[in-house]
Amino acid sequence: MIGLRDRKRRDTHARIQGEALRLFMTHGFEAVTLDQIAEAAGVSRRSLFHYFASKEEMALSAKVEIGPRLAQAVARRPADESLLDMAEAALTEMAQDFQGPEARALARLISTTPALEAGDHAKYAALETTLAAAMAERSGRAADDAEIVVVAAAAIAIMRHATDAWLAADDSRGPEVFGHALFAALRRAARG
C-alpha cells in the first residue's frame, strides 16, 4: 500500500510533468520558463528540482515508461519466436500506448527542439540495450549474442525512422504502420 507521503509526491510529480508538457505544447519548449511551470503546477521553483533535474527532463519524462513497456511486451512473446518477429511484435504492441494527437505533438516537440534531441538520442541507445536484454532473456540467449545485438540495433533504428515517417505523414495512421513497412523492407534486403 502506498502511504500518503508517497502518494502526494507522485501526484506532485505528475502535476509538474503535466503542466510543463501543456506549457511546452502551447508556447514551445524554449519560450517556457521554470517560473511559469512552477506557477502552473502550484509549487515553488525550488520544489521543481526535487522532482526534475532540468526542463529537458520534464519534457522527456513522458517517455520514461517506454523501456519497461518494451521489455514487458517482449516478455509476452513466444520464447521460440524469431528474434525479428519478436522485436517487431513488441514494438507494435508498445506503439499502441503512444498514439493520438498528444503523443504526436510530444514527439514533434522533441524532434524539433535542439535542446531535447540529445536526450532523445540517448533514449534510443538505452532502448537498444533494453530490447537486447529482454530478447536475450526471453529467448534464453546471451545478451551479447550477435543475432540479439544486430536485431536490437535494427529494430530501434526502425523505431526511430518509423517515428520520423509518422510525424512527416501527419495523418491518422499510427507509427506502427510505418514500422511494419520498414521491417518488411529489412526482410526483403536480408533475402538479397
Short mmCIF file of C-alpha atoms in Angstrom, two decimals:
data_model
loop_
_atom_site.label_atom_id
_atom_site.label_comp_id
_atom_site.label_asym_id
_atom_site.label_seq_id
_atom_site.Cartn_x
_atom_site.Cartn_y
_atom_site.Cartn_z
CA MET A 1 0.00 0.00 0.00
CA ILE A 2 1.26 3.45 -0.89
CA GLY A 3 1.50 5.86 2.02
CA LEU A 4 0.12 9.38 2.00
CA ARG A 5 3.56 10.95 1.62
CA ASP A 6 4.42 8.79 -1.40
CA ARG A 7 1.02 9.44 -2.97
CA LYS A 8 1.45 13.21 -2.56
CA ARG A 9 4.94 13.02 -4.06
CA ARG A 10 3.66 11.00 -7.02
CA ASP A 11 0.76 13.41 -7.53
CA THR A 12 3.04 16.45 -7.39
CA HIS A 13 5.43 14.83 -9.87
CA ALA A 14 2.56 14.11 -12.26
CA ARG A 15 1.16 17.64 -11.86
CA ILE A 16 4.52 19.27 -12.63
CA GLN A 17 5.06 16.98 -15.60
CA GLY A 18 1.55 17.60 -16.93
CA GLU A 19 1.73 21.36 -16.58
CA ALA A 20 5.21 21.51 -18.11
CA LEU A 21 4.09 19.48 -21.12
CA ARG A 22 0.95 21.58 -21.52
CA LEU A 23 3.01 24.78 -21.48
CA PHE A 24 5.64 23.36 -23.87
CA MET A 25 2.93 22.31 -26.34
CA THR A 26 1.20 25.67 -26.13
CA HIS A 27 4.17 28.04 -26.15
CA GLY A 28 7.14 25.96 -27.33
CA PHE A 29 9.89 24.50 -25.19
CA GLU A 30 12.31 27.43 -25.34
CA ALA A 31 9.66 30.05 -24.52
CA VAL A 32 8.54 28.43 -21.26
CA THR A 33 10.37 29.37 -18.06
CA LEU A 34 10.82 27.39 -14.88
CA ASP A 35 8.88 30.09 -13.03
CA GLN A 36 5.90 29.57 -15.38
CA ILE A 37 5.99 25.82 -14.81
CA ALA A 38 6.20 26.24 -11.04
CA GLU A 39 3.31 28.69 -11.01
CA ALA A 40 1.13 26.47 -13.22
CA ALA A 41 1.89 23.41 -11.05
CA GLY A 42 1.33 25.28 -7.80
CA VAL A 43 4.82 24.68 -6.42
CA SER A 44 7.87 26.81 -5.79
CA ARG A 45 10.63 27.00 -8.38
CA ARG A 46 12.94 25.36 -5.87
CA SER A 47 10.48 22.47 -5.45
CA LEU A 48 10.71 21.71 -9.17
CA PHE A 49 14.24 20.47 -8.64
CA HIS A 50 13.09 17.94 -6.04
CA TYR A 51 11.24 16.22 -8.88
CA PHE A 52 13.18 17.02 -12.06
CA ALA A 53 16.81 17.90 -12.69
CA SER A 54 16.03 20.16 -15.65
CA LYS A 55 13.41 21.49 -18.01
CA GLU A 56 14.64 18.94 -20.57
CA GLU A 57 13.93 16.11 -18.14
CA MET A 58 10.38 17.41 -17.70
CA ALA A 59 9.81 17.20 -21.46
CA LEU A 60 11.45 13.81 -21.90
CA SER A 61 9.98 12.23 -18.77
CA ALA A 62 6.76 11.39 -20.58
CA LYS A 63 8.73 8.74 -22.44
CA VAL A 64 10.39 7.19 -19.39
CA GLU A 65 7.97 4.26 -19.47
CA ILE A 66 8.95 3.18 -22.99
CA GLY A 67 11.82 0.94 -21.84
CA PRO A 68 9.85 -1.02 -19.24
CA ARG A 69 6.87 -1.32 -21.60
CA LEU A 70 9.10 -2.63 -24.35
CA ALA A 71 10.66 -5.21 -22.03
CA GLN A 72 7.20 -6.30 -20.86
CA ALA A 73 6.00 -6.63 -24.45
CA VAL A 74 9.00 -8.85 -25.29
CA ALA A 75 8.32 -10.98 -22.19
CA ARG A 76 4.82 -11.72 -23.54
CA ARG A 77 6.15 -13.04 -26.86
CA PRO A 78 6.60 -16.79 -27.52
CA ALA A 79 10.11 -17.83 -26.46
CA ASP A 80 10.67 -19.71 -29.74
CA GLU A 81 9.60 -16.80 -31.97
CA SER A 82 12.22 -15.45 -34.38
CA LEU A 83 14.09 -12.50 -32.94
CA LEU A 84 12.97 -10.19 -35.75
CA ASP A 85 9.32 -11.18 -35.29
CA MET A 86 9.67 -10.79 -31.52
CA ALA A 87 11.12 -7.29 -31.87
CA GLU A 88 8.51 -6.19 -34.42
CA ALA A 89 5.59 -7.51 -32.38
CA ALA A 90 6.89 -5.96 -29.16
CA LEU A 91 7.44 -2.56 -30.79
CA THR A 92 3.98 -2.74 -32.38
CA GLU A 93 2.39 -3.52 -29.03
CA MET A 94 4.27 -0.71 -27.33
CA ALA A 95 3.31 1.74 -30.09
CA GLN A 96 -0.35 1.29 -29.16
CA ASP A 97 0.34 3.29 -25.99
CA PHE A 98 1.87 6.21 -27.88
CA GLN A 99 -0.74 7.24 -30.43
CA GLY A 100 -3.10 10.10 -30.97
CA PRO A 101 -2.66 13.84 -31.25
CA GLU A 102 -1.00 14.35 -27.86
CA ALA A 103 1.63 11.66 -28.48
CA ARG A 104 2.28 13.08 -31.93
CA ALA A 105 2.56 16.63 -30.55
CA LEU A 106 5.07 15.49 -27.92
CA ALA A 107 7.10 13.54 -30.49
CA ARG A 108 7.09 16.57 -32.78
CA LEU A 109 8.13 18.89 -29.94
CA ILE A 110 11.06 16.62 -29.07
CA SER A 111 12.14 16.13 -32.68
CA THR A 112 12.09 19.85 -33.47
CA THR A 113 13.73 21.16 -30.30
CA PRO A 114 17.54 21.04 -30.42
CA ALA A 115 17.76 21.13 -26.62
CA LEU A 116 15.78 17.87 -26.46
CA GLU A 117 17.43 15.99 -29.33
CA ALA A 118 20.43 14.74 -27.31
CA GLY A 119 18.15 13.27 -24.67
CA ASP A 120 16.03 11.67 -27.35
CA HIS A 121 19.10 10.06 -28.96
CA ALA A 122 20.17 8.78 -25.54
CA LYS A 123 16.70 7.26 -25.15
CA TYR A 124 17.15 5.28 -28.36
CA ALA A 125 20.55 3.97 -27.21
CA ALA A 126 19.04 2.89 -23.89
CA LEU A 127 16.11 1.23 -25.69
CA GLU A 128 18.52 -0.77 -27.82
CA THR A 129 20.17 -2.11 -24.67
CA THR A 130 16.77 -2.79 -23.06
CA LEU A 131 15.48 -4.61 -26.13
CA ALA A 132 18.62 -6.74 -26.42
CA ALA A 133 18.44 -7.73 -22.74
CA ALA A 134 14.71 -8.54 -22.95
CA MET A 135 15.12 -10.63 -26.12
CA ALA A 136 18.10 -12.45 -24.62
CA GLU A 137 16.15 -13.30 -21.50
CA ARG A 138 13.06 -14.38 -23.44
CA SER A 139 14.96 -16.50 -25.95
CA GLY A 140 17.47 -17.93 -23.47
CA ARG A 141 20.44 -16.47 -25.31
CA ALA A 142 23.30 -14.31 -24.09
CA ALA A 143 22.78 -10.53 -24.28
CA ASP A 144 25.96 -10.25 -26.38
CA ASP A 145 24.80 -12.90 -28.88
CA ALA A 146 25.48 -11.44 -32.34
CA GLU A 147 21.91 -12.00 -33.58
CA ILE A 148 20.45 -10.37 -30.46
CA VAL A 149 22.71 -7.34 -30.84
CA VAL A 150 22.02 -6.92 -34.57
CA VAL A 151 18.25 -7.37 -34.29
CA ALA A 152 18.01 -4.96 -31.35
CA ALA A 153 20.04 -2.32 -33.21
CA ALA A 154 17.99 -2.74 -36.39
CA ALA A 155 14.67 -2.72 -34.52
CA ILE A 156 15.44 0.50 -32.66
CA ALA A 157 16.67 2.12 -35.89
CA ILE A 158 13.35 1.10 -37.43
CA MET A 159 11.51 2.61 -34.46
CA ARG A 160 13.36 5.89 -34.92
CA HIS A 161 12.70 6.04 -38.66
CA ALA A 162 9.08 4.95 -38.24
CA THR A 163 8.56 7.79 -35.77
CA ASP A 164 10.08 10.26 -38.25
CA ALA A 165 7.82 8.95 -41.05
CA TRP A 166 4.78 9.10 -38.77
CA LEU A 167 5.50 12.73 -37.93
CA ALA A 168 6.06 13.61 -41.59
CA ALA A 169 2.84 11.91 -42.72
CA ASP A 170 0.69 13.85 -40.25
CA ASP A 171 -2.36 11.67 -40.87
CA SER A 172 -4.45 9.29 -38.79
CA ARG A 173 -2.17 6.26 -39.17
CA GLY A 174 -0.17 5.19 -36.15
CA PRO A 175 3.61 4.79 -36.05
CA GLU A 176 3.31 1.00 -36.20
CA VAL A 177 2.15 1.22 -39.85
CA PHE A 178 5.47 2.78 -40.79
CA GLY A 179 7.32 0.30 -38.57
CA HIS A 180 5.74 -2.69 -40.33
CA ALA A 181 6.77 -1.27 -43.73
CA LEU A 182 10.34 -0.81 -42.52
CA PHE A 183 10.55 -4.31 -41.03
CA ALA A 184 9.28 -5.66 -44.37
CA ALA A 185 11.99 -3.67 -46.17
CA LEU A 186 14.62 -5.15 -43.82
CA ARG A 187 13.38 -8.67 -44.51
CA ARG A 188 13.48 -8.06 -48.29
CA ALA A 189 17.02 -6.69 -48.03
CA ALA A 190 18.15 -9.69 -45.95
CA ARG A 191 16.87 -12.09 -48.64
CA GLY A 192 19.09 -10.19 -51.10
#
